[in-house]
Amino acid sequence: MSKAGTVLAVAVISALYAGVNVYVGRKLLVWLRLLFPDLNGTAFTIIYACFALSFVTAILPLPSSVKGIMSWTGSYWLGLFVYLLLFFLATDLILFLGKLLKIIPVPTPLHVQFIAGLIVLLATAGFVSYGLYNANQIKHVSYDIRLNKSADMKIVLISDLHLGAVNSEKRLSDMVKKINALQPDLVAMAGDIFNDDYHAIKDPERASELLRSIQTKYGVYACLGNHDSGKTFDQMVGFLERSNIKLLNDDSVTIDDKLVLFGRVDPSPIGGFGGLSRKEIKNKIAAVNPELPIVVMDHTPANLEQYGNDVDLILSGHTHRGQIFPFNFVTNAIFEVDYGYYRRGDAGPHVIVTSGVGTWGMPMRVGSNSEIVSIHLH
């Protein structure tokens, strides 16, 4: 996208965000004034604007302490905002239809306005509370994949840890325990291990210690996701090395003459990979022993057409399965497969897309789960 196009896109998104915030803010103010008639509108507007802008200001070059507070506030606010917007729109539609059908008087009675607003707030509180709880419940999903090659390997797939995001480090201990309980032959990390900024990790040494405690027969391997990038890319790579995680950048490793594992560089890094870019690997795939199963870690499941019948299994993440309802409909529309098992035809590679073990932005999950995936190759 050109610079002018980027500026235009940012302007449109900013205007849209401002518009919907005006809508939600006004709806909240009207409802609160039913309870508190003397509520100061200016004070409410200032407080609301601080919350609405917290998610935006978190990306600015602010002192780390300020940035941490704004990021934390913005992450929770964004989840609240999404459901306030959805439920206010839903109640407005219902009220409009009620007036159209002459079920509800015009103008809308105050008690109907109050009940409608109360329903919005209760529904929002319910969805957000469930989402916060569910995001920290790591589920286990398993797949049995039968190949036309000799294979007997248990792979545990995880992705989208987003270390540095809100609550990301709290899930690490539970994640490692669940991985070790599965007794995997190897662990594949399909990208977005970090959340754009290495320095956002509160306790990197503790996080590294936990990752080093993952127990496997053949080790832990990773590929780069779009968030594993930016100004602190070198520190991210150093963290992976200290954590005994082997990073594969458009390269492969042969596992005990049983399997070939490739790791791809994501094509759309946010801030760059320090000069590293995605390369073609067809020749590398053609050079490996064709009798061995070939597994590819490729963070974003938007590149499936790049792989032919010589690849047996593709492991991806990135989509979070939308993370919160209704964004699961968005990811389902964008990607050929946004979650689960997929295969195009009888001869194409098997594809598994995980919803990820962490969260981005909002620390909640509604309509999706934080998960660890075990894959048994036969």
Short mmCIF file of C-alpha atoms in Angstrom, two decimals:
data_model
loop_
_atom_site.label_atom_id
_atom_site.label_comp_id
_atom_site.label_asym_id
_atom_site.label_seq_id
_atom_site.Cartn_x
_atom_site.Cartn_y
_atom_site.Cartn_z
CA MET A 1 0.00 0.00 0.00
CA SER A 2 1.30 3.48 -0.87
CA LYS A 3 1.98 6.10 1.79
CA ALA A 4 -1.08 8.07 0.68
CA GLY A 5 -3.19 4.92 0.83
CA THR A 6 -1.93 4.16 4.34
CA VAL A 7 -2.74 7.68 5.52
CA LEU A 8 -6.23 7.43 4.01
CA ALA A 9 -6.85 4.04 5.64
CA VAL A 10 -5.73 5.35 9.03
CA ALA A 11 -7.96 8.42 8.63
CA VAL A 12 -11.01 6.32 7.73
CA ILE A 13 -10.45 3.88 10.60
CA SER A 14 -9.89 6.75 13.05
CA ALA A 15 -13.07 8.50 11.91
CA LEU A 16 -15.05 5.28 12.21
CA TYR A 17 -13.66 4.58 15.69
CA ALA A 18 -14.48 8.13 16.77
CA GLY A 19 -18.00 7.86 15.38
CA VAL A 20 -18.92 4.62 17.11
CA ASN A 21 -17.44 5.93 20.37
CA VAL A 22 -19.66 9.01 20.14
CA TYR A 23 -22.62 6.67 19.64
CA VAL A 24 -21.78 4.42 22.61
CA GLY A 25 -20.82 7.37 24.84
CA ARG A 26 -24.08 9.20 24.18
CA LYS A 27 -26.12 6.03 24.84
CA LEU A 28 -24.34 5.53 28.17
CA LEU A 29 -24.78 9.17 29.17
CA VAL A 30 -28.53 9.14 28.38
CA TRP A 31 -29.02 5.98 30.43
CA LEU A 32 -26.96 7.20 33.38
CA ARG A 33 -28.95 10.44 33.46
CA LEU A 34 -32.10 8.39 33.98
CA LEU A 35 -30.50 7.33 37.28
CA PHE A 36 -28.57 10.53 38.01
CA PRO A 37 -30.36 13.52 36.42
CA ASP A 38 -27.66 15.96 37.60
CA LEU A 39 -24.77 13.97 36.09
CA ASN A 40 -22.15 16.35 34.67
CA GLY A 41 -21.93 15.65 30.92
CA THR A 42 -18.51 17.28 30.53
CA ALA A 43 -16.94 15.17 33.29
CA PHE A 44 -18.49 12.03 31.84
CA THR A 45 -17.17 12.89 28.36
CA ILE A 46 -13.63 13.41 29.66
CA ILE A 47 -13.64 10.11 31.57
CA TYR A 48 -15.12 8.24 28.62
CA ALA A 49 -12.57 9.77 26.22
CA CYS A 50 -9.70 8.62 28.48
CA PHE A 51 -10.91 5.03 28.21
CA ALA A 52 -11.64 5.28 24.48
CA LEU A 53 -8.17 6.69 23.75
CA SER A 54 -6.29 4.31 26.07
CA PHE A 55 -6.08 1.59 23.41
CA VAL A 56 -4.78 4.09 20.86
CA THR A 57 -2.23 5.80 23.11
CA ALA A 58 -0.77 2.40 24.07
CA ILE A 59 0.94 2.26 20.66
CA LEU A 60 2.61 5.67 21.07
CA PRO A 61 6.29 6.07 22.14
CA LEU A 62 5.53 6.74 25.80
CA PRO A 63 7.54 5.83 28.93
CA SER A 64 7.26 2.09 29.57
CA SER A 65 5.38 2.56 32.86
CA VAL A 66 2.78 4.82 31.23
CA LYS A 67 2.57 2.60 28.17
CA GLY A 68 1.98 -0.45 30.38
CA ILE A 69 -0.92 1.21 32.20
CA MET A 70 -2.49 2.45 28.95
CA SER A 71 -2.08 -0.95 27.30
CA TRP A 72 -3.72 -2.71 30.26
CA THR A 73 -6.60 -0.22 30.38
CA GLY A 74 -7.05 -0.23 26.62
CA SER A 75 -7.14 -4.02 26.39
CA TYR A 76 -9.97 -4.34 28.89
CA TRP A 77 -11.79 -1.31 27.51
CA LEU A 78 -11.76 -2.69 23.97
CA GLY A 79 -13.60 -5.83 25.08
CA LEU A 80 -16.19 -3.79 26.95
CA PHE A 81 -16.58 -1.41 24.04
CA VAL A 82 -17.19 -4.16 21.46
CA TYR A 83 -20.10 -5.62 23.41
CA LEU A 84 -21.54 -2.26 24.44
CA LEU A 85 -21.63 -1.33 20.76
CA LEU A 86 -23.17 -4.63 19.65
CA PHE A 87 -25.86 -4.67 22.33
CA PHE A 88 -26.76 -0.99 21.96
CA LEU A 89 -27.15 -1.53 18.21
CA ALA A 90 -29.30 -4.61 18.85
CA THR A 91 -31.59 -2.82 21.30
CA ASP A 92 -31.93 0.18 18.98
CA LEU A 93 -32.95 -2.17 16.17
CA ILE A 94 -35.51 -3.88 18.41
CA LEU A 95 -36.91 -0.52 19.56
CA PHE A 96 -37.11 0.69 15.96
CA LEU A 97 -39.02 -2.42 14.88
CA GLY A 98 -41.27 -2.13 17.94
CA LYS A 99 -42.18 1.43 16.99
CA LEU A 100 -42.66 0.45 13.36
CA LEU A 101 -45.08 -2.28 14.40
CA LYS A 102 -46.72 0.13 16.89
CA ILE A 103 -45.86 -2.14 19.81
CA ILE A 104 -43.75 0.58 21.47
CA PRO A 105 -45.10 4.17 21.75
CA VAL A 106 -43.35 7.14 20.16
CA PRO A 107 -41.43 8.76 21.80
CA THR A 108 -39.93 5.82 23.69
CA PRO A 109 -41.16 5.83 27.31
CA LEU A 110 -38.47 6.46 29.93
CA HIS A 111 -39.03 3.10 31.62
CA VAL A 112 -38.48 1.30 28.28
CA GLN A 113 -35.26 3.28 27.72
CA PHE A 114 -34.11 2.33 31.22
CA ILE A 115 -34.86 -1.38 30.77
CA ALA A 116 -33.17 -1.43 27.34
CA GLY A 117 -30.03 0.19 28.77
CA LEU A 118 -30.01 -2.15 31.75
CA ILE A 119 -30.21 -5.16 29.44
CA VAL A 120 -27.25 -3.82 27.46
CA LEU A 121 -25.12 -3.38 30.58
CA LEU A 122 -26.02 -6.78 32.05
CA ALA A 123 -25.43 -8.57 28.75
CA THR A 124 -22.08 -6.79 28.31
CA ALA A 125 -21.02 -7.67 31.85
CA GLY A 126 -21.99 -11.30 31.27
CA PHE A 127 -20.14 -11.68 27.97
CA VAL A 128 -17.01 -9.89 29.22
CA SER A 129 -16.91 -11.85 32.49
CA TYR A 130 -17.25 -15.15 30.64
CA GLY A 131 -14.64 -14.06 28.09
CA LEU A 132 -12.10 -13.19 30.80
CA TYR A 133 -12.66 -16.53 32.51
CA ASN A 134 -12.65 -18.60 29.34
CA ALA A 135 -9.42 -17.07 28.01
CA ASN A 136 -7.54 -18.63 30.93
CA GLN A 137 -9.02 -22.12 30.51
CA ILE A 138 -6.54 -23.93 28.25
CA LYS A 139 -8.29 -26.74 26.37
CA HIS A 140 -6.74 -29.77 24.66
CA VAL A 141 -7.66 -30.66 21.09
CA SER A 142 -6.30 -33.76 19.35
CA TYR A 143 -6.08 -34.99 15.76
CA ASP A 144 -5.05 -38.34 14.26
CA ILE A 145 -3.48 -37.87 10.84
CA ARG A 146 -2.83 -40.86 8.59
CA LEU A 147 -0.20 -40.29 5.94
CA ASN A 148 0.86 -42.32 2.92
CA LYS A 149 4.34 -42.47 4.43
CA SER A 150 5.77 -44.32 7.38
CA ALA A 151 5.19 -42.10 10.39
CA ASP A 152 4.75 -42.49 14.12
CA MET A 153 5.17 -39.14 15.80
CA LYS A 154 3.27 -37.11 18.39
CA ILE A 155 3.50 -33.37 17.77
CA VAL A 156 2.14 -30.77 20.16
CA LEU A 157 1.18 -27.57 18.34
CA ILE A 158 0.89 -24.21 20.09
CA SER A 159 0.79 -20.71 18.68
CA ASP A 160 -0.03 -17.11 19.53
CA LEU A 161 1.36 -16.95 23.04
CA HIS A 162 1.66 -13.16 22.60
CA LEU A 163 4.10 -12.79 25.47
CA GLY A 164 3.85 -9.24 26.72
CA ALA A 165 0.09 -8.99 26.21
CA VAL A 166 -2.25 -8.67 29.20
CA ASN A 167 -2.32 -11.90 31.27
CA SER A 168 -0.02 -13.70 28.80
CA GLU A 169 2.54 -14.76 31.39
CA LYS A 170 -0.11 -16.04 33.80
CA ARG A 171 -0.98 -18.83 31.38
CA LEU A 172 2.59 -20.04 30.84
CA SER A 173 2.90 -22.37 33.83
CA ASP A 174 -0.41 -24.10 33.12
CA MET A 175 0.49 -24.35 29.42
CA VAL A 176 3.82 -26.05 30.14
CA LYS A 177 2.22 -28.51 32.58
CA LYS A 178 -0.39 -29.49 30.02
CA ILE A 179 2.23 -29.90 27.28
CA ASN A 180 4.42 -32.11 29.47
CA ALA A 181 1.43 -34.25 30.47
CA LEU A 182 0.94 -35.08 26.77
CA GLN A 183 4.51 -36.45 26.51
CA PRO A 184 5.12 -35.10 22.99
CA ASP A 185 7.89 -36.21 20.66
CA LEU A 186 8.31 -32.58 19.63
CA VAL A 187 6.63 -29.22 20.13
CA ALA A 188 5.90 -26.89 17.21
CA MET A 189 5.36 -23.19 17.97
CA ALA A 190 3.61 -21.72 14.94
CA GLY A 191 4.44 -18.06 15.48
CA ASP A 192 3.37 -14.97 17.45
CA ILE A 193 5.34 -16.01 20.48
CA PHE A 194 5.74 -12.30 21.28
CA ASN A 195 3.40 -9.33 21.21
CA ASP A 196 5.43 -6.83 19.14
CA ASP A 197 7.69 -5.64 21.96
CA TYR A 198 10.09 -7.85 23.93
CA HIS A 199 10.24 -5.27 26.72
CA ALA A 200 6.51 -5.69 27.35
CA ILE A 201 7.27 -9.05 28.98
CA LYS A 202 7.16 -8.41 32.73
CA ASP A 203 9.49 -11.23 33.77
CA PRO A 204 11.38 -12.57 30.73
CA GLU A 205 13.71 -14.74 32.83
CA ARG A 206 10.81 -16.50 34.52
CA ALA A 207 9.10 -16.95 31.15
CA SER A 208 12.29 -18.38 29.64
CA GLU A 209 12.71 -20.73 32.61
CA LEU A 210 9.19 -22.08 32.15
CA LEU A 211 9.69 -22.62 28.41
CA ARG A 212 12.97 -24.44 29.07
CA SER A 213 11.06 -26.87 31.28
CA ILE A 214 9.02 -28.19 28.33
CA GLN A 215 9.84 -31.90 28.09
CA THR A 216 10.05 -33.51 24.64
CA LYS A 217 11.94 -36.29 22.95
CA TYR A 218 13.23 -34.19 20.05
CA GLY A 219 12.94 -30.59 21.18
CA VAL A 220 10.91 -27.39 20.66
CA TYR A 221 10.87 -25.65 17.27
CA ALA A 222 9.34 -22.35 16.20
CA CYS A 223 8.61 -20.17 13.18
CA LEU A 224 8.13 -16.41 13.07
CA GLY A 225 4.68 -14.83 13.21
CA ASN A 226 3.74 -11.29 12.21
CA HIS A 227 3.99 -10.07 15.84
CA ASP A 228 7.47 -11.59 16.40
CA SER A 229 8.98 -8.47 14.93
CA GLY A 230 9.83 -4.81 15.36
CA LYS A 231 12.63 -2.89 17.05
CA THR A 232 13.24 -5.60 19.67
CA PHE A 233 13.51 -8.46 17.17
CA ASP A 234 17.10 -9.29 18.17
CA GLN A 235 16.08 -9.56 21.84
CA MET A 236 13.24 -11.90 20.83
CA VAL A 237 15.67 -14.17 18.99
CA GLY A 238 17.99 -14.15 22.01
CA PHE A 239 15.07 -15.08 24.27
CA LEU A 240 14.22 -18.07 22.09
CA GLU A 241 17.84 -19.24 22.18
CA ARG A 242 17.93 -18.98 25.99
CA SER A 243 14.65 -20.91 26.12
CA ASN A 244 16.03 -23.83 24.07
CA ILE A 245 13.60 -23.08 21.25
CA LYS A 246 15.06 -23.68 17.80
CA LEU A 247 13.93 -21.03 15.33
CA LEU A 248 13.53 -22.18 11.70
CA ASN A 249 13.64 -19.30 9.22
CA ASP A 250 12.58 -20.81 5.87
CA ASP A 251 14.75 -23.74 6.79
CA SER A 252 14.26 -27.31 7.98
CA VAL A 253 15.49 -29.90 10.41
CA THR A 254 15.32 -33.68 10.03
CA ILE A 255 14.02 -35.31 13.20
CA ASP A 256 15.73 -38.66 13.85
CA ASP A 257 15.29 -39.70 10.20
CA LYS A 258 11.55 -39.87 10.89
CA LEU A 259 10.26 -36.46 9.83
CA VAL A 260 11.34 -33.22 8.14
CA LEU A 261 10.12 -30.04 9.83
CA PHE A 262 10.16 -26.68 8.02
CA GLY A 263 9.56 -23.29 9.62
CA ARG A 264 8.44 -20.34 7.48
CA VAL A 265 9.09 -16.64 7.93
CA ASP A 266 5.79 -14.77 8.05
CA PRO A 267 5.26 -12.54 4.97
CA SER A 268 3.73 -9.59 6.88
CA PRO A 269 5.83 -8.67 9.93
CA ILE A 270 4.72 -5.65 11.96
CA GLY A 271 7.92 -3.60 12.01
CA GLY A 272 10.15 -6.06 10.19
CA PHE A 273 12.39 -8.99 11.11
CA GLY A 274 15.62 -7.02 11.21
CA GLY A 275 16.18 -7.35 7.46
CA LEU A 276 14.99 -10.98 7.31
CA SER A 277 12.29 -11.69 4.72
CA ARG A 278 10.32 -14.67 3.50
CA LYS A 279 12.04 -16.79 0.84
CA GLU A 280 10.85 -19.46 -1.53
CA ILE A 281 11.48 -23.00 -0.23
CA LYS A 282 10.33 -25.19 -3.13
CA ASN A 283 13.88 -26.21 -3.95
CA LYS A 284 14.58 -26.99 -0.29
CA ILE A 285 11.48 -29.16 -0.08
CA ALA A 286 12.46 -30.97 -3.28
CA ALA A 287 15.94 -31.68 -1.86
CA VAL A 288 14.80 -33.59 1.23
CA ASN A 289 14.18 -37.34 1.39
CA PRO A 290 10.71 -37.78 -0.22
CA GLU A 291 10.08 -40.91 1.84
CA LEU A 292 9.99 -38.86 5.04
CA PRO A 293 6.86 -36.96 6.11
CA ILE A 294 7.28 -33.21 5.48
CA VAL A 295 5.66 -30.89 8.01
CA VAL A 296 5.60 -27.10 7.55
CA MET A 297 4.99 -24.49 10.25
CA ASP A 298 3.52 -21.40 8.55
CA HIS A 299 1.98 -18.92 10.97
CA THR A 300 -0.68 -17.40 8.70
CA PRO A 301 -3.02 -19.86 6.93
CA ALA A 302 -3.32 -17.57 3.90
CA ASN A 303 -0.51 -19.18 1.95
CA LEU A 304 -1.86 -22.70 1.48
CA GLU A 305 -1.78 -22.48 -2.31
CA GLN A 306 2.02 -22.26 -2.11
CA TYR A 307 2.27 -25.90 -1.08
CA GLY A 308 1.86 -28.92 -3.30
CA ASN A 309 1.48 -32.64 -2.79
CA ASP A 310 5.10 -32.93 -1.67
CA VAL A 311 4.11 -31.40 1.69
CA ASP A 312 2.23 -33.69 4.07
CA LEU A 313 1.10 -31.41 6.90
CA ILE A 314 0.83 -27.64 7.42
CA LEU A 315 0.58 -26.19 10.94
CA SER A 316 -0.76 -22.65 11.39
CA GLY A 317 -2.27 -20.24 13.90
CA HIS A 318 -2.77 -16.47 13.61
CA THR A 319 -6.57 -16.34 13.32
CA HIS A 320 -7.40 -16.90 17.03
CA ARG A 321 -10.67 -18.20 15.48
CA GLY A 322 -11.79 -14.57 15.77
CA GLN A 323 -11.05 -14.66 19.53
CA ILE A 324 -14.37 -13.07 20.49
CA PHE A 325 -17.82 -13.35 18.92
CA PRO A 326 -18.75 -12.12 16.32
CA PHE A 327 -15.22 -11.87 14.84
CA ASN A 328 -15.23 -15.64 14.22
CA PHE A 329 -17.49 -14.87 11.25
CA VAL A 330 -14.86 -12.42 9.97
CA THR A 331 -11.95 -14.88 10.12
CA ASN A 332 -14.12 -17.59 8.60
CA ALA A 333 -14.88 -15.30 5.66
CA ILE A 334 -11.26 -14.17 5.18
CA PHE A 335 -9.40 -17.49 5.37
CA GLU A 336 -9.86 -20.68 3.42
CA VAL A 337 -9.61 -22.38 6.79
CA ASP A 338 -9.54 -20.32 9.98
CA TYR A 339 -9.71 -23.18 12.46
CA GLY A 340 -9.39 -26.93 12.80
CA TYR A 341 -8.61 -29.62 10.25
CA TYR A 342 -8.76 -29.05 6.51
CA ARG A 343 -7.65 -30.77 3.33
CA ARG A 344 -8.15 -29.58 -0.23
CA GLY A 345 -8.77 -32.75 -2.25
CA ASP A 346 -7.56 -36.26 -1.51
CA ALA A 347 -3.94 -35.62 -2.46
CA GLY A 348 -3.33 -32.18 -0.92
CA PRO A 349 -1.51 -31.56 2.34
CA HIS A 350 -3.33 -31.93 5.62
CA VAL A 351 -3.81 -28.56 7.34
CA ILE A 352 -4.36 -27.85 11.02
CA VAL A 353 -5.06 -24.32 12.23
CA THR A 354 -5.09 -23.71 15.98
CA SER A 355 -6.97 -20.90 17.71
CA GLY A 356 -3.85 -20.30 19.78
CA VAL A 357 -3.03 -20.51 23.46
CA GLY A 358 -2.93 -16.77 24.18
CA THR A 359 -4.86 -13.61 23.36
CA TRP A 360 -4.17 -10.40 21.49
CA GLY A 361 -5.66 -7.06 22.49
CA MET A 362 -8.65 -8.03 24.61
CA PRO A 363 -7.64 -10.63 27.25
CA MET A 364 -10.83 -12.61 26.63
CA ARG A 365 -12.31 -15.33 24.46
CA VAL A 366 -15.97 -15.70 23.52
CA GLY A 367 -16.80 -18.29 20.86
CA SER A 368 -13.21 -19.55 20.79
CA ASN A 369 -10.86 -21.29 23.22
CA SER A 370 -7.26 -21.03 24.30
CA GLU A 371 -5.91 -24.41 23.28
CA ILE A 372 -3.03 -26.84 22.98
CA VAL A 373 -3.18 -29.22 20.02
CA SER A 374 -1.76 -32.74 19.95
CA ILE A 375 -1.30 -34.41 16.58
CA HIS A 376 -0.54 -38.09 16.22
CA LEU A 377 0.96 -38.92 12.83
CA HIS A 378 0.47 -42.49 11.64
#
